[in-house]
CSV table of N, CA and C in Angstrom, one decimal:
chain,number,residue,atom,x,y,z
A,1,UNK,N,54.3,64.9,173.3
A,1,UNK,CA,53.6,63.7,173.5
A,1,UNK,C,54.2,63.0,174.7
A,2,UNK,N,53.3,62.8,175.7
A,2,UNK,CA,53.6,62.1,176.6
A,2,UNK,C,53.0,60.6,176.9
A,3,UNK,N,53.6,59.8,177.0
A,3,UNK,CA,53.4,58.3,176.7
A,3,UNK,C,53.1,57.5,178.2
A,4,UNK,N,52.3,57.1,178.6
A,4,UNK,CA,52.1,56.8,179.9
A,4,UNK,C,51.9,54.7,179.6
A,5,UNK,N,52.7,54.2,180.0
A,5,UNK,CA,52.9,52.5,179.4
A,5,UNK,C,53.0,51.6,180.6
A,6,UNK,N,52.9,52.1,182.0
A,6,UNK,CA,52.6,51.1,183.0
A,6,UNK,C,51.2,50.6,183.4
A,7,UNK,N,50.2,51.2,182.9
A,7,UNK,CA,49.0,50.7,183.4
A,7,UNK,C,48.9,49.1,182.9
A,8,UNK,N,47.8,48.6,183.4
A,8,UNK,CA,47.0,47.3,182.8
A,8,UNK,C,45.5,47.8,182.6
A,9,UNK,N,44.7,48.7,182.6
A,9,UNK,CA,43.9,49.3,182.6
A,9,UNK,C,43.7,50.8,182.5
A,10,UNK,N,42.3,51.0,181.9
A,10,UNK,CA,42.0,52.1,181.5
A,10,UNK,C,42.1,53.2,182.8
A,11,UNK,N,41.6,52.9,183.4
A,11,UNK,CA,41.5,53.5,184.9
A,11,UNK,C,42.4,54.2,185.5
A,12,UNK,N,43.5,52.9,186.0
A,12,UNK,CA,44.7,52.6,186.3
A,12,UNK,C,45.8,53.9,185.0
A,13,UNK,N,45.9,53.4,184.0
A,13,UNK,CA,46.4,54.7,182.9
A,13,UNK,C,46.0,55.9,183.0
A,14,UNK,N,44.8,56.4,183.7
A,14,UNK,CA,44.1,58.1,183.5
A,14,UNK,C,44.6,57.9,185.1
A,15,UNK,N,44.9,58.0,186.4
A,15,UNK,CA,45.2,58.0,187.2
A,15,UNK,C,46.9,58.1,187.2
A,16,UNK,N,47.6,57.1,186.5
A,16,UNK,CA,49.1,57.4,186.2
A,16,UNK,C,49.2,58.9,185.5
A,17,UNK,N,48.4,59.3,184.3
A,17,UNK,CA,48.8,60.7,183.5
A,17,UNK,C,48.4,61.3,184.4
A,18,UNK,N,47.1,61.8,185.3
A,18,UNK,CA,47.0,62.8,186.3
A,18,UNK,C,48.3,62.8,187.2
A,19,UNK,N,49.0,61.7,187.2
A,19,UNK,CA,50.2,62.3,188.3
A,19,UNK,C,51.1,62.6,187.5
A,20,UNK,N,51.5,62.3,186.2
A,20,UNK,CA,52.8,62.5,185.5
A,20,UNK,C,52.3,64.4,185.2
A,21,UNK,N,51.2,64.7,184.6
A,21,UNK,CA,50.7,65.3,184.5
A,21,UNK,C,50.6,66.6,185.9
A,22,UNK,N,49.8,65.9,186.9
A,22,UNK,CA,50.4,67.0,188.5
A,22,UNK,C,51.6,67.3,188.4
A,23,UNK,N,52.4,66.2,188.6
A,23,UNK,CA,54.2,67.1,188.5
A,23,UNK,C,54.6,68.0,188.0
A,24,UNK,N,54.1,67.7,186.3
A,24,UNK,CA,54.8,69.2,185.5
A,24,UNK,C,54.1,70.4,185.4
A,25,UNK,N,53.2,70.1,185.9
A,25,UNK,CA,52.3,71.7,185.8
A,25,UNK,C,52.3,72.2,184.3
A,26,UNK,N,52.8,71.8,183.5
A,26,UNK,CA,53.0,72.6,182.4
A,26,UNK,C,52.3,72.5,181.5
A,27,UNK,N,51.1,71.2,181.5
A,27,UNK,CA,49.9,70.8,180.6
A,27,UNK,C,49.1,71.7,180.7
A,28,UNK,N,47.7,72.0,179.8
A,28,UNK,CA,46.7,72.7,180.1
A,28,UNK,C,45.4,71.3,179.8
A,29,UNK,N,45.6,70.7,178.9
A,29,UNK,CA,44.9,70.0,178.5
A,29,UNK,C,45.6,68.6,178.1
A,30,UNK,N,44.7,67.7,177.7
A,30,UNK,CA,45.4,66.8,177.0
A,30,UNK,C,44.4,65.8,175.7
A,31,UNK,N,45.1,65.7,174.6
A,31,UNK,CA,44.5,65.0,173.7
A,31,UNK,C,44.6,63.5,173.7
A,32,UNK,N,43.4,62.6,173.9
A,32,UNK,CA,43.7,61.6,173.6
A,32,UNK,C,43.3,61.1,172.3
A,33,UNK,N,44.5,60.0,171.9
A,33,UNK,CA,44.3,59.0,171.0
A,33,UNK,C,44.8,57.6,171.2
A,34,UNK,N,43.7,56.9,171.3
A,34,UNK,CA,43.7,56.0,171.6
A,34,UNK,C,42.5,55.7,170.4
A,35,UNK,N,42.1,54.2,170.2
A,35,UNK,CA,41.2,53.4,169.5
A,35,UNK,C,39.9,54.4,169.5
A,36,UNK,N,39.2,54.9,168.1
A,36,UNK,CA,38.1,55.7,168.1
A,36,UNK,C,36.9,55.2,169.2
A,37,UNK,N,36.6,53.5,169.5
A,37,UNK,CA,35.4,53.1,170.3
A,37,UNK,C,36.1,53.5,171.8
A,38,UNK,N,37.5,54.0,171.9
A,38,UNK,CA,38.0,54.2,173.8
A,38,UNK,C,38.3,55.0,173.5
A,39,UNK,N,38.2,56.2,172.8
A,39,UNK,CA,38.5,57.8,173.4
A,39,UNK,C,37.6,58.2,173.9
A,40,UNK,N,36.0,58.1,173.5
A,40,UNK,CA,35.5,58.8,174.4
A,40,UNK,C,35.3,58.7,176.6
A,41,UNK,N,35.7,57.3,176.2
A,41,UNK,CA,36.1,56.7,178.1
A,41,UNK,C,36.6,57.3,178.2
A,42,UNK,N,38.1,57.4,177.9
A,42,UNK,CA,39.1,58.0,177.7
A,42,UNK,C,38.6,59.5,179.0
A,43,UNK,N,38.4,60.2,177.5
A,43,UNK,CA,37.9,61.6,177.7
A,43,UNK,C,37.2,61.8,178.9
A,44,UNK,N,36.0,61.1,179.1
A,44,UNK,CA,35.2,61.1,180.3
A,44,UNK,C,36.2,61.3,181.8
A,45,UNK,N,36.5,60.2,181.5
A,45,UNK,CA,37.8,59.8,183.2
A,45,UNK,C,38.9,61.2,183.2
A,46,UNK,N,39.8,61.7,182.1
A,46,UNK,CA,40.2,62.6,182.1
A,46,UNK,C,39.7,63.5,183.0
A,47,UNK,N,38.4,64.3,182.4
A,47,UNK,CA,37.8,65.1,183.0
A,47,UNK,C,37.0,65.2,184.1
A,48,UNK,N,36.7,63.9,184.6
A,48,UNK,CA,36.4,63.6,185.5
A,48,UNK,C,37.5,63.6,187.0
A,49,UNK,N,38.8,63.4,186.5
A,49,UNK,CA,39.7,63.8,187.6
A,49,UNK,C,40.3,65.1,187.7
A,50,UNK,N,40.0,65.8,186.7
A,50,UNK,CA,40.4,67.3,186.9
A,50,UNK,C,41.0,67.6,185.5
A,51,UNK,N,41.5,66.9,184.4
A,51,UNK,CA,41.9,67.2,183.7
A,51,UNK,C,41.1,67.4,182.1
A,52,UNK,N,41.7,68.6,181.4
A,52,UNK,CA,40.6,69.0,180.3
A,52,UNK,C,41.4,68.0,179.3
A,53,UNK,N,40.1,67.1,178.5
A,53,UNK,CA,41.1,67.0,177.4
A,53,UNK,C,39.8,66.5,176.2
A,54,UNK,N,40.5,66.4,175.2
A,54,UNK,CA,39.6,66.5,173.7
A,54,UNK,C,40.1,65.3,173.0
A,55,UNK,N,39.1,64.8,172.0
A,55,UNK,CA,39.3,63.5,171.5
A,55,UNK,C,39.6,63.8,170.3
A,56,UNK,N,41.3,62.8,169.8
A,56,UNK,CA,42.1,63.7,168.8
A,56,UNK,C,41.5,62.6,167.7
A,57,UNK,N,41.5,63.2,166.6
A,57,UNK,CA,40.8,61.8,165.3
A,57,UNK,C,41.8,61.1,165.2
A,58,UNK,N,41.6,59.7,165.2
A,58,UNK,CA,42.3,58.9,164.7
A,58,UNK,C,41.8,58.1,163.6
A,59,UNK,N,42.1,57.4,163.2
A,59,UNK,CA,41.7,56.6,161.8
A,59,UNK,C,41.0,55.0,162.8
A,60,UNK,N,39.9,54.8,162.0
A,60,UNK,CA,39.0,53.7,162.5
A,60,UNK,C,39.7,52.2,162.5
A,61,UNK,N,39.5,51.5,163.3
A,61,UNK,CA,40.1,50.3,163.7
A,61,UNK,C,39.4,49.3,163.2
A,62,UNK,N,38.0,49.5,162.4
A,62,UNK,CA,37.4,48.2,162.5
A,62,UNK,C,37.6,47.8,161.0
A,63,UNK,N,38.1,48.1,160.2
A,63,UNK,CA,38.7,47.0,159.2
A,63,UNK,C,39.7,46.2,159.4
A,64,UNK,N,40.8,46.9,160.3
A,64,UNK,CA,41.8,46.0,161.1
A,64,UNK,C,41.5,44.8,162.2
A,65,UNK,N,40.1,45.1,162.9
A,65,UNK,CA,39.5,44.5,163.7
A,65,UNK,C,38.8,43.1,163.5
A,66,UNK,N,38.1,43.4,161.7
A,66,UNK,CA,36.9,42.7,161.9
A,66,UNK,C,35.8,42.9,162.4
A,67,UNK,N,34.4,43.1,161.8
A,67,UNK,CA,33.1,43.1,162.6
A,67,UNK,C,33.4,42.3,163.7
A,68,UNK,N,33.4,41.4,163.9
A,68,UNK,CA,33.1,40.7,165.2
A,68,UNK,C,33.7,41.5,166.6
A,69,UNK,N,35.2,41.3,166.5
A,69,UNK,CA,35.9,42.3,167.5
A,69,UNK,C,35.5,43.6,167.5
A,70,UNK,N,35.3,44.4,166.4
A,70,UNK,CA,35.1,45.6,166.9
A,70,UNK,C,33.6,46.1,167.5
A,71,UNK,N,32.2,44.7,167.2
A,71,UNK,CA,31.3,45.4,167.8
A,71,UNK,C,31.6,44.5,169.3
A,72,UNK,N,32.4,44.1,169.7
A,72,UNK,CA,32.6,43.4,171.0
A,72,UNK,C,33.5,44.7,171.8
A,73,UNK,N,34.1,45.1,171.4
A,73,UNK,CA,34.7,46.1,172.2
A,73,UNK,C,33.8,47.0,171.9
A,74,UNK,N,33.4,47.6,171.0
A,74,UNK,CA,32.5,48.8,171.0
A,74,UNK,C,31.6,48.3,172.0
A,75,UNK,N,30.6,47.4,172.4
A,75,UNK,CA,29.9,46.7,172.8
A,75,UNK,C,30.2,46.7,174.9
A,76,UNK,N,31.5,46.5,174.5
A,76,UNK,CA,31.8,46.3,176.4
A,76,UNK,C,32.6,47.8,177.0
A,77,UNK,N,32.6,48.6,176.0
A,77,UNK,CA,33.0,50.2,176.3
A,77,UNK,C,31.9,50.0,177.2
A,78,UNK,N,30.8,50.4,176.7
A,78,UNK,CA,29.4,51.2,177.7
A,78,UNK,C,29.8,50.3,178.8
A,79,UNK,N,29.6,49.3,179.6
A,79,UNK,CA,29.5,48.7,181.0
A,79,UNK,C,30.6,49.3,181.5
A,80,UNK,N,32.0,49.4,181.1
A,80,UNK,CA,33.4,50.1,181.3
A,80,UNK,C,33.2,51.3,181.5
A,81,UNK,N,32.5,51.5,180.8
A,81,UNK,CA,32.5,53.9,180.9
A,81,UNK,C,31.8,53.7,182.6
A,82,UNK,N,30.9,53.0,182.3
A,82,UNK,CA,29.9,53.1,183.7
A,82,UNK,C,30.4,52.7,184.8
A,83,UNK,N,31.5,51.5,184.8
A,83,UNK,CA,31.7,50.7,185.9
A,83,UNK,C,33.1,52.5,186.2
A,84,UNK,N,33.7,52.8,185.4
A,84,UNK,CA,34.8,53.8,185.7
A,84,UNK,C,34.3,54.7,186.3
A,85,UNK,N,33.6,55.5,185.8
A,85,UNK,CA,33.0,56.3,186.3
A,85,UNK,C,32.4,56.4,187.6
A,86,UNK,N,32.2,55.1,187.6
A,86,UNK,CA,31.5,54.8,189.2
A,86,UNK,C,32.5,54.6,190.1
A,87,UNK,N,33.5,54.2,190.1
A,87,UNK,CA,34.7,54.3,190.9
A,87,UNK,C,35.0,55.9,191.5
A,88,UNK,N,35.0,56.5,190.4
A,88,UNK,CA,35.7,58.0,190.2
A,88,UNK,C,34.7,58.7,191.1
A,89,UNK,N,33.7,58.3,190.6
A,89,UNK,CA,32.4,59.3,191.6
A,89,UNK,C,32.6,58.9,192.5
A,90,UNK,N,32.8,57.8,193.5
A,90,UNK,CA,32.6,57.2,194.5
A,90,UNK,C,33.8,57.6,195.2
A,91,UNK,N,34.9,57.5,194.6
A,91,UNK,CA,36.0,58.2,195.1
A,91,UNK,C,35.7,59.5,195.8
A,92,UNK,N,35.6,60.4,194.7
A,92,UNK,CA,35.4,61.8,195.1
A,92,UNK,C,34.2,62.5,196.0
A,93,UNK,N,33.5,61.4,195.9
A,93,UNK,CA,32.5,61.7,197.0
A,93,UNK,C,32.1,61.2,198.3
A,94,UNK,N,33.1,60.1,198.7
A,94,UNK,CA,33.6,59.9,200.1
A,94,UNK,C,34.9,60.3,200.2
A,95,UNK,N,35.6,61.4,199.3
A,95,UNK,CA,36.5,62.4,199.9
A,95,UNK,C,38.4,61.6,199.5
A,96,UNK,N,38.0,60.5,198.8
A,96,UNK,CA,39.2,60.0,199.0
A,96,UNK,C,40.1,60.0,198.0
A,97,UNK,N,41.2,60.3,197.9
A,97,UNK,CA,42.0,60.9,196.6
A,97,UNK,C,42.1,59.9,195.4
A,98,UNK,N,43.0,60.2,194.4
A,98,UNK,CA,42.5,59.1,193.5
A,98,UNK,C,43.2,57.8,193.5
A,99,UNK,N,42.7,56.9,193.2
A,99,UNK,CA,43.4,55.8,193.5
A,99,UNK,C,44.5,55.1,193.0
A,100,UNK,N,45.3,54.4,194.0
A,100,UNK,CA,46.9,54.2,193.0
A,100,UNK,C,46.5,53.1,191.9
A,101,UNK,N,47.3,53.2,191.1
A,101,UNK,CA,47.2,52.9,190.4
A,101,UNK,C,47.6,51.0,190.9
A,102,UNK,N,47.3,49.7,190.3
A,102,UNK,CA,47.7,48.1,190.9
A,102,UNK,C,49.0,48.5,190.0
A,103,UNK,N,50.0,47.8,191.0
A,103,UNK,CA,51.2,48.0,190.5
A,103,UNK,C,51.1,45.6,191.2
A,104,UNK,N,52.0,45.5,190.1
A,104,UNK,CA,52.1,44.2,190.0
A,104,UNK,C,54.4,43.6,190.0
């Protein structure tokens, strides 16, 4: 288990594991778990920068949550998968490597 804890974003965190990740060469894949409504982002961006990875089960968050919170985050995933992904594609398709991560 490798634990990646500097990001402030989803983005920004799949960008930090691709480089902790480049260094060791020793991964093949990676499992995420994270919140069942953000693994599949998760997953997307993974493989979208070159890395394979699979969505590990975790136990559901929304009795901990509350309806209200969990259909608000379920809810602001979709615009997030889209707005990421659109970064990532844009990246790679004007050639430009991935982006650092905001360091504050």
């Amino acid at each position: 288990i490798i634990l990646e804890s500097e990001a402030n974003d989803t983005l920004s965190s799949i960008y930090l594991c691709k480089s902790i990740l480049d260094a060791r060469r020793d991964v093949e894949r990676v499992i995420v778990c994270s919140s069942p409504y953000h693994n599949p982002r998760c997953a997307i961006l993974f493989r979208l920068v070159g890395i394979p990875a699979e969505i590990g089960e975790m136990p559901g968050d929304r009795p901990h949550l509350g309806w209200t919170k969990w259909l608000y985050y379920m809810a602001r995933e979709i615009p997030a998968t889209v707005w990421d992904v659109a970064l990532v594609l844009s990246a790679r398709l004007h050639g430009r490597p991935a982006a650092k991560p905001k360091t504050f």
